[in-house]
Short mmCIF file of C-alpha atoms in Angstrom, two decimals:
data_model
loop_
_atom_site.label_atom_id
_atom_site.label_comp_id
_atom_site.label_asym_id
_atom_site.label_seq_id
_atom_site.Cartn_x
_atom_site.Cartn_y
_atom_site.Cartn_z
CA MET A 202 -15.02 22.37 30.57
CA LYS A 203 -12.12 23.84 31.34
CA LEU A 204 -9.47 23.13 28.08
CA LEU A 205 -7.40 20.94 30.48
CA ASP A 206 -10.21 18.86 31.60
CA ARG A 207 -11.23 18.39 27.64
CA ILE A 208 -7.51 17.22 26.42
CA ILE A 209 -7.51 14.89 29.54
CA ARG A 210 -10.43 12.99 29.13
CA ALA A 211 -9.97 12.73 25.23
CA VAL A 212 -6.29 11.10 26.12
CA LEU A 213 -8.21 8.69 28.50
CA THR A 214 -10.83 8.01 26.41
CA GLY A 215 -8.57 6.67 23.51
CA ALA A 216 -6.13 5.06 25.70
CA LEU A 217 -9.10 2.94 26.46
CA LEU A 218 -10.71 2.58 23.37
CA ALA A 219 -7.17 1.15 21.97
CA LEU A 220 -6.47 -0.63 24.54
CA CYS A 221 -10.12 -2.46 24.27
CA GLY A 222 -9.54 -2.42 20.73
CA TYR A 223 -5.82 -4.48 21.20
CA ILE A 224 -7.97 -6.56 23.27
CA ILE A 225 -10.26 -7.30 20.85
CA VAL A 226 -8.31 -8.09 18.27
CA ARG A 227 -5.76 -10.19 19.39
CA SER A 228 -8.73 -12.13 20.69
CA VAL A 229 -10.33 -12.60 17.49
CA THR A 230 -7.45 -12.87 15.46
CA ILE A 231 -4.92 -15.51 18.44
CA ALA A 232 -8.84 -17.39 17.80
CA GLY A 233 -9.18 -17.40 14.33
CA GLU A 234 -5.45 -18.64 13.68
CA ASN A 235 -6.32 -21.86 16.01
CA GLY A 236 -9.21 -22.49 13.36
CA LEU A 237 -12.15 -22.21 16.25
CA PHE A 238 -14.53 -20.59 13.27
CA GLN A 239 -13.06 -23.19 10.16
CA ASN A 240 -15.64 -26.02 11.48
CA THR A 241 -19.01 -24.18 11.42
CA PRO A 242 -20.21 -21.59 8.50
CA LEU A 243 -22.03 -19.66 10.34
CA LEU A 244 -19.03 -18.36 13.60
CA SER A 245 -17.22 -18.46 10.24
CA ALA A 246 -18.92 -15.43 9.05
CA VAL A 247 -19.09 -13.78 11.74
CA TYR A 248 -15.45 -14.14 12.09
CA GLU A 249 -14.09 -12.43 9.58
CA LYS A 250 -17.48 -9.72 10.28
CA MET A 251 -15.48 -9.18 13.37
CA GLU A 252 -11.77 -9.05 12.19
CA GLU A 253 -13.56 -6.21 9.89
CA TRP A 254 -14.97 -4.47 12.46
CA THR A 255 -12.28 -4.35 15.16
CA ALA A 256 -10.06 -3.73 12.35
CA GLY A 257 -11.56 -0.54 10.72
CA THR A 258 -12.59 0.75 14.49
CA TYR A 259 -9.68 -0.07 16.50
CA ILE A 260 -6.66 0.48 13.50
CA PRO A 261 -5.94 3.87 11.99
CA VAL A 262 -7.48 4.07 8.94
CA ILE A 263 -10.12 4.25 7.08
CA SER A 264 -13.40 1.52 6.86
CA TYR A 265 -16.60 2.09 7.24
CA ALA A 266 -19.81 0.17 7.48
CA GLY A 267 -22.26 0.06 4.72
CA LYS A 268 -25.38 0.89 6.15
CA GLU A 269 -25.17 4.49 8.22
CA THR A 270 -27.04 5.02 11.40
CA GLU A 271 -28.12 8.18 12.96
CA LYS A 272 -25.85 8.84 16.30
CA PRO A 273 -26.21 11.01 18.73
CA ASP A 274 -24.80 14.48 18.76
CA ILE A 275 -22.24 13.34 22.02
CA LEU A 276 -21.23 10.42 20.45
CA LEU A 277 -20.67 12.49 16.96
CA GLU A 278 -18.45 15.24 19.29
CA MET A 279 -16.59 11.90 20.84
CA GLU A 280 -15.92 10.23 17.56
CA ASP A 281 -14.69 13.50 16.00
CA GLY A 282 -11.91 13.89 19.00
CA VAL A 283 -10.43 11.06 18.85
CA PHE A 284 -10.95 9.80 15.55
CA PRO A 285 -10.90 13.34 13.29
CA VAL A 286 -10.53 10.98 10.16
CA TYR A 287 -14.20 9.86 11.09
CA GLY A 288 -15.58 12.88 11.00
CA TYR A 289 -13.69 14.96 8.17
CA ILE A 290 -15.64 11.73 5.93
CA ARG A 291 -18.82 12.29 7.50
CA ARG A 292 -18.95 15.85 6.61
CA GLN A 293 -17.79 15.13 3.34
CA GLN A 294 -20.50 12.63 2.92
CA GLU A 295 -23.88 15.01 3.88
CA GLY A 296 -22.11 17.70 1.42
CA GLY A 297 -21.15 20.08 4.63
CA ALA A 298 -18.01 22.44 4.51
CA GLN A 299 -15.10 21.65 2.66
CA VAL A 300 -12.57 23.31 5.19
CA GLU A 301 -9.50 21.46 5.63
CA SER A 302 -8.20 21.15 9.38
CA ALA A 303 -4.90 20.69 10.52
CA GLY A 304 -6.17 17.97 13.37
CA GLU A 305 -7.82 15.74 10.55
CA TYR A 306 -5.02 15.80 8.53
CA GLU A 307 -2.26 14.98 10.53
CA MET A 308 -4.88 11.95 11.32
CA ILE A 309 -4.93 11.13 7.76
CA LEU A 310 -1.56 10.96 7.44
CA ARG A 311 -0.48 9.20 10.78
CA ALA A 312 -3.55 6.87 9.51
CA GLN A 313 -1.40 6.18 6.04
CA ALA A 314 1.75 5.55 8.22
CA GLN A 315 -0.09 2.60 9.72
CA ALA A 316 -1.91 1.60 6.88
CA GLU A 317 0.74 -0.44 4.62
CA GLU A 318 1.71 -2.22 7.89
CA ASN A 319 -1.90 -3.28 8.63
CA LYS A 320 -2.95 -4.98 5.40
CA ARG A 321 -6.61 -6.40 6.42
CA PRO A 322 -7.61 -8.29 2.87
CA ARG A 323 -11.26 -8.51 1.59
CA GLU A 324 -12.93 -11.80 0.18
CA THR A 325 -12.90 -10.42 -3.76
CA GLU A 326 -14.76 -13.44 -4.59
CA SER A 327 -18.18 -12.23 -2.91
CA GLU A 328 -17.77 -9.11 -4.21
CA ALA A 329 -17.35 -10.22 -8.34
CA SER A 330 -18.68 -12.67 -9.42
CA GLN A 331 -17.30 -15.48 -11.90
CA THR A 332 -18.70 -15.10 -15.02
CA GLU A 333 -17.41 -16.89 -18.47
CA THR A 334 -15.55 -14.60 -20.92
CA PRO A 335 -16.96 -14.66 -24.14
CA ALA A 336 -15.80 -16.53 -27.02
CA GLY A 337 -12.91 -14.68 -28.20
CA GLU A 338 -12.70 -12.27 -26.18
CA ASN A 339 -9.30 -11.67 -23.74
CA PRO A 340 -10.16 -12.73 -20.63
CA LEU A 341 -8.44 -9.48 -18.70
CA TRP A 342 -11.14 -6.98 -20.34
CA ASP A 343 -13.25 -8.89 -17.70
CA TYR A 344 -14.31 -7.32 -14.65
CA PRO A 345 -14.41 -10.27 -12.64
CA TYR A 346 -12.10 -11.72 -13.66
CA LEU A 347 -9.39 -9.28 -13.55
CA LEU A 348 -9.77 -8.57 -10.57
CA ASN A 349 -9.81 -11.83 -8.88
CA HIS A 350 -7.03 -13.05 -10.59
CA TYR A 351 -4.56 -10.27 -10.64
CA PHE A 352 -5.26 -8.17 -7.16
CA SER A 353 -6.52 -8.15 -3.76
CA MET A 354 -8.10 -5.40 -2.08
CA ASP A 355 -8.12 -3.73 1.52
CA VAL A 356 -10.89 -3.53 3.86
CA THR A 357 -10.66 -0.06 3.85
CA THR A 358 -10.85 0.86 -0.03
CA THR A 359 -12.87 0.04 -3.01
CA ILE A 360 -12.79 -0.29 -7.23
CA ASP A 361 -15.64 -0.90 -9.98
CA ALA A 362 -15.18 -1.70 -13.25
CA GLN A 363 -15.04 1.37 -15.05
CA ARG A 364 -11.66 2.21 -13.01
CA LEU A 365 -10.27 -1.26 -13.38
CA ASP A 366 -10.88 -1.32 -17.04
CA GLY A 367 -8.23 -4.12 -18.44
CA LYS A 368 -8.16 -3.41 -22.18
CA THR A 369 -7.80 0.39 -21.28
CA LEU A 370 -4.90 -0.31 -18.70
CA LEU A 371 -3.05 -2.76 -20.98
CA GLY A 372 -3.68 -0.51 -23.74
CA MET A 373 -1.92 2.49 -21.80
CA ASP A 374 1.95 3.55 -23.58
CA MET A 375 3.99 2.30 -20.65
CA THR A 376 7.26 2.20 -22.54
CA MET A 377 10.32 4.74 -22.08
CA GLU A 378 13.07 5.31 -24.54
CA LYS A 379 16.24 4.77 -23.09
CA ASP A 380 19.15 7.96 -22.43
CA ALA A 381 21.55 7.13 -20.34
CA SER A 382 23.03 11.06 -20.33
CA GLN A 383 20.29 11.97 -17.58
CA PRO A 384 18.71 10.10 -14.88
CA GLN A 385 15.54 8.61 -15.97
CA ILE A 386 14.28 6.26 -12.73
CA LEU A 387 14.54 7.47 -8.98
CA ILE A 388 14.67 4.88 -5.85
CA TYR A 389 14.29 5.69 -2.53
CA HIS A 390 12.79 3.61 0.59
CA SER A 391 10.17 5.47 2.89
CA HIS A 392 11.08 3.05 5.64
CA SER A 393 14.49 2.87 5.52
CA GLN A 394 14.60 0.71 8.64
CA GLU A 395 13.30 -2.40 7.17
CA ALA A 396 15.56 -5.65 7.34
CA PHE A 397 15.27 -9.03 6.83
CA ALA A 398 16.44 -12.67 9.10
CA ASP A 399 20.14 -12.16 8.58
CA SER A 400 20.71 -8.62 8.40
CA VAL A 401 23.82 -7.50 11.05
CA GLU A 402 22.88 -4.70 12.41
CA GLY A 403 24.34 -1.29 11.41
CA ASP A 404 25.12 -3.37 7.84
CA VAL A 405 23.29 -1.10 6.03
CA SER A 406 23.87 -3.31 2.47
CA THR A 407 21.79 -5.98 4.63
CA THR A 408 18.83 -3.85 4.64
CA ILE A 409 16.55 -2.24 2.12
CA VAL A 410 18.32 0.27 1.45
CA GLY A 411 21.05 -2.54 0.15
CA VAL A 412 19.15 -4.04 -1.67
CA GLY A 413 18.05 -0.68 -3.14
CA GLU A 414 21.28 -0.81 -4.00
CA TYR A 415 22.13 -3.25 -6.02
CA LEU A 416 18.52 -2.85 -7.58
CA ALA A 417 20.06 0.48 -8.50
CA GLN A 418 23.39 -1.40 -9.37
CA ILE A 419 21.31 -4.28 -12.00
CA LEU A 420 19.86 -1.46 -13.79
CA ARG A 421 22.95 0.99 -14.55
CA GLU A 422 25.11 -2.04 -15.24
CA ASP A 423 23.42 -4.40 -16.94
CA TYR A 424 20.31 -3.09 -18.08
CA GLY A 425 21.79 0.54 -19.14
CA TYR A 426 19.73 3.05 -17.30
CA ASN A 427 20.69 6.29 -15.61
CA VAL A 428 19.46 5.03 -11.56
CA ILE A 429 19.47 7.98 -8.89
CA HIS A 430 18.80 5.92 -5.63
CA GLU A 431 18.42 8.10 -2.80
CA ASP A 432 19.10 6.51 0.52
CA GLY A 433 18.24 9.13 3.19
CA ILE A 434 16.31 7.60 6.28
CA PHE A 435 13.01 9.24 6.66
CA ASP A 436 11.36 7.01 9.85
CA LEU A 437 13.77 7.29 12.08
CA VAL A 438 13.06 10.89 14.60
CA ASP A 439 15.92 11.80 17.01
CA GLY A 440 17.15 8.16 16.54
CA VAL A 441 14.27 6.66 17.34
CA LEU A 442 11.81 4.73 14.88
CA ASP A 443 9.16 6.44 13.92
CA ARG A 444 7.25 6.26 10.65
CA ASN A 445 4.23 8.41 11.77
CA LEU A 446 5.71 11.17 8.79
CA ALA A 447 7.53 9.03 7.05
CA TYR A 448 6.32 9.51 3.45
CA ASP A 449 5.32 13.18 4.45
CA PHE A 450 9.79 12.96 4.43
CA SER A 451 10.12 11.00 1.68
CA GLY A 452 7.87 12.52 -0.33
CA ALA A 453 9.45 16.15 0.36
CA ALA A 454 12.78 14.40 0.02
CA VAL A 455 11.41 13.10 -3.63
CA ALA A 456 9.39 15.63 -5.09
CA GLU A 457 12.82 18.28 -4.44
CA LEU A 458 14.82 15.51 -6.83
CA LEU A 459 11.90 15.56 -9.22
CA GLU A 460 12.25 19.15 -9.77
CA GLN A 461 16.10 19.15 -9.72
CA TYR A 462 15.82 15.87 -12.53
CA PRO A 463 13.06 16.39 -14.57
CA SER A 464 13.59 13.76 -16.73
CA ILE A 465 13.04 10.77 -14.19
CA GLU A 466 10.08 8.94 -15.49
CA ILE A 467 10.46 5.80 -13.28
CA VAL A 468 9.90 6.54 -8.77
CA ILE A 469 9.89 2.86 -7.09
CA ASP A 470 9.43 3.45 -3.46
CA LEU A 471 11.26 -0.22 -2.50
CA HIS A 472 10.02 -1.81 0.93
CA ARG A 473 9.97 -4.77 2.78
CA ASP A 474 6.33 -6.38 3.80
CA GLY A 475 6.05 -7.82 7.60
CA VAL A 476 3.59 -10.64 7.86
CA ASP A 477 3.30 -12.15 10.62
CA GLY A 478 4.85 -16.07 10.28
CA THR A 479 5.09 -15.93 6.37
CA ARG A 480 7.99 -15.84 4.15
CA PHE A 481 7.19 -15.38 0.59
CA VAL A 482 10.23 -17.12 -1.47
CA THR A 483 10.01 -18.52 -5.05
CA GLU A 484 12.78 -19.57 -7.59
CA TYR A 485 14.77 -17.54 -9.76
CA ASN A 486 17.62 -19.06 -11.89
CA GLY A 487 17.40 -21.68 -9.97
CA LYS A 488 18.35 -19.64 -6.69
CA PRO A 489 15.26 -18.72 -3.65
CA ALA A 490 14.22 -15.25 -4.66
CA ALA A 491 11.63 -13.08 -2.20
CA GLN A 492 8.39 -12.77 -3.77
CA LEU A 493 7.37 -9.04 -4.48
CA MET A 494 3.74 -7.65 -4.65
CA PHE A 495 3.16 -4.23 -5.40
CA ILE A 496 1.06 -1.50 -3.37
CA ALA A 497 -1.89 0.54 -5.12
CA GLY A 498 -3.18 3.56 -3.42
CA MET A 499 -6.30 4.88 -4.19
CA SER A 500 -7.71 7.18 -2.76
CA ARG A 501 -10.52 6.25 -1.84
CA THR A 502 -12.67 5.07 1.04
CA ALA A 503 -14.92 1.47 1.41
CA ASP A 504 -17.61 2.93 0.22
CA GLY A 505 -16.40 4.82 -2.79
CA GLN A 506 -15.25 8.30 -1.06
CA ASP A 507 -12.56 9.45 -2.55
CA ILE A 508 -9.90 11.17 -0.11
CA ALA A 509 -9.98 14.86 -0.81
CA TYR A 510 -7.01 15.27 1.59
CA LEU A 511 -4.78 13.07 -0.70
CA PRO A 512 -5.47 13.80 -4.49
CA ASN A 513 -4.40 11.71 -6.84
CA PRO A 514 -4.16 12.55 -10.17
CA TYR A 515 -2.24 8.84 -11.43
CA ILE A 516 -3.93 6.93 -10.24
CA GLN A 517 -4.54 5.15 -13.52
CA ASP A 518 -1.17 4.99 -14.84
CA ASN A 519 0.41 3.69 -11.37
CA LEU A 520 -2.89 0.81 -12.06
CA ALA A 521 -1.68 0.39 -16.06
CA PHE A 522 2.26 0.50 -14.80
CA ALA A 523 1.26 -2.56 -12.23
CA LEU A 524 -0.89 -4.70 -13.83
CA GLN A 525 1.60 -4.72 -16.83
CA LEU A 526 4.58 -5.04 -14.66
CA GLN A 527 2.44 -8.21 -12.96
CA LEU A 528 1.74 -9.91 -16.70
CA ALA A 529 5.37 -9.56 -17.43
CA ALA A 530 6.27 -11.55 -14.39
CA GLU A 531 3.92 -13.73 -15.34
CA ARG A 532 5.38 -14.54 -18.85
CA GLU A 533 9.63 -13.82 -17.70
CA THR A 534 9.62 -15.11 -13.77
CA PRO A 535 6.52 -16.83 -12.89
CA GLY A 536 6.08 -17.03 -9.52
CA LEU A 537 8.19 -14.03 -8.30
CA MET A 538 4.57 -11.99 -7.73
CA ARG A 539 1.99 -11.62 -4.90
CA ASN A 540 -1.81 -10.53 -6.46
CA ILE A 541 -1.38 -6.40 -6.96
CA TYR A 542 -2.68 -4.95 -3.31
CA LEU A 543 -5.10 -2.19 -3.34
CA MET A 544 -5.21 0.11 -0.78
CA ALA A 545 -7.45 3.93 0.43
CA TYR A 546 -4.34 6.18 0.54
CA ARG A 547 -1.70 7.09 -1.65
CA PHE A 548 1.78 6.87 -0.62
CA ASN A 549 3.73 8.92 -2.78
CA LEU A 550 2.32 7.66 -5.90
CA HIS A 551 1.46 11.05 -6.83
CA LEU A 552 4.16 13.00 -7.46
CA ARG A 553 4.70 10.74 -10.57
CA PRO A 554 3.09 8.56 -13.57
CA ARG A 555 4.67 5.33 -13.60
CA SER A 556 5.21 5.36 -9.56
CA LEU A 557 5.30 1.92 -7.65
CA LEU A 558 5.27 0.84 -3.95
CA VAL A 559 7.21 -2.76 -4.04
CA GLU A 560 6.65 -5.11 -0.96
CA ALA A 561 10.07 -6.85 -1.27
CA GLY A 562 9.36 -10.49 0.76
CA THR A 563 9.42 -10.22 4.37
CA GLN A 564 10.99 -9.99 7.84
CA LEU A 565 12.03 -13.39 7.11
CA SER A 566 13.29 -13.35 3.92
CA THR A 567 16.75 -13.54 3.75
CA VAL A 568 19.44 -10.82 2.21
CA ALA A 569 20.33 -13.25 -0.81
CA GLU A 570 17.09 -13.85 -1.75
CA GLU A 571 15.75 -10.75 -1.55
CA LYS A 572 18.92 -9.45 -4.01
CA ASN A 573 17.66 -12.23 -6.30
CA ALA A 574 14.39 -11.26 -7.01
CA MET A 575 15.72 -7.84 -7.94
CA GLU A 576 17.55 -9.11 -10.55
CA ALA A 577 14.19 -10.82 -11.42
CA PHE A 578 12.46 -7.48 -10.56
CA ALA A 579 14.81 -5.86 -13.07
CA LYS A 580 14.71 -8.22 -16.11
CA VAL A 581 10.75 -8.00 -15.81
CA LEU A 582 11.18 -3.60 -15.61
CA ASP A 583 13.31 -4.02 -18.37
CA ALA A 584 10.95 -6.15 -20.29
CA VAL A 585 8.17 -3.60 -19.69
CA LEU A 586 10.01 -0.25 -20.81
CA GLN A 587 11.05 -1.31 -23.89
CA GLY A 588 8.02 -2.89 -25.07
#
């Protein structure tokens, strides 16, 4: 077959699958939102499985069914052509060649870019049974308790008791000796174009970048930290919004800054979440404040396979940092934090230990709510860093 014919066939196949997938995802989602499946347990269970399957198949993130089935060669070839990331993981599981393909890597990067905006949480209750903690033992040392009370998990990844060991995570030293003579905290934004309900077009100070500058200002003036705020734009290509390689671009900029300023110990990628029809708000010092959420990048698929293209030596450090901040917020600013969200990719969290991806509010939050949340977050961050 001629190369042009193969390209045309691949494009048409991809377009058809994308269209079918969109129709299925929207149909299932709309039906679920309208309560079609709520009254019948069987239909409800089917709906949950359909939602997970459609998310894993048509949204470009890594998700795999628990049972593997044999596929004809022609289907494997088509799968590899349209979704090369599937082919890559399949070959890893089969112990095949570890040769890296530029196409596979690019697909993984694109999947990572879309994953943060297309989160699909799974129920953790069914995976970790509720058990009573032995008398005298810290409940945070109990894996089921910790997972179900402080974490949410995307359908694309998984975690186990070894990786989520509360005793180990809470025993790790996350403190930092304050030294205002050199940069120690870096704040940046992989998605600089994220705005809020009352953002003013053309006014950067009313976007997530402006919120990041406010956080940097609080940390400098109120807590005495030396903070670098990187306000570069990584999600515009030729003036058009394009986030496919945003994490690649922002990661390169962060790596350069870390090389220039090796004293940096804390790296924060500040985002605004996007959840249809949902506004996460709490109260801090008598004022409305947007709720925050940490995203932890596991570099791991739903069937427990590490994503070799996305190594992250600091998964434990980042989990410990996020958990300790979560618990400090529970004491200092109750209601500020949503559960820590576990995802399959790494989101540049491999560049330094104590790296955070923070989702602040949603598109329905106001700029004032975002800034109030930064005041609370700065207080919690200082509490953990100073022990």
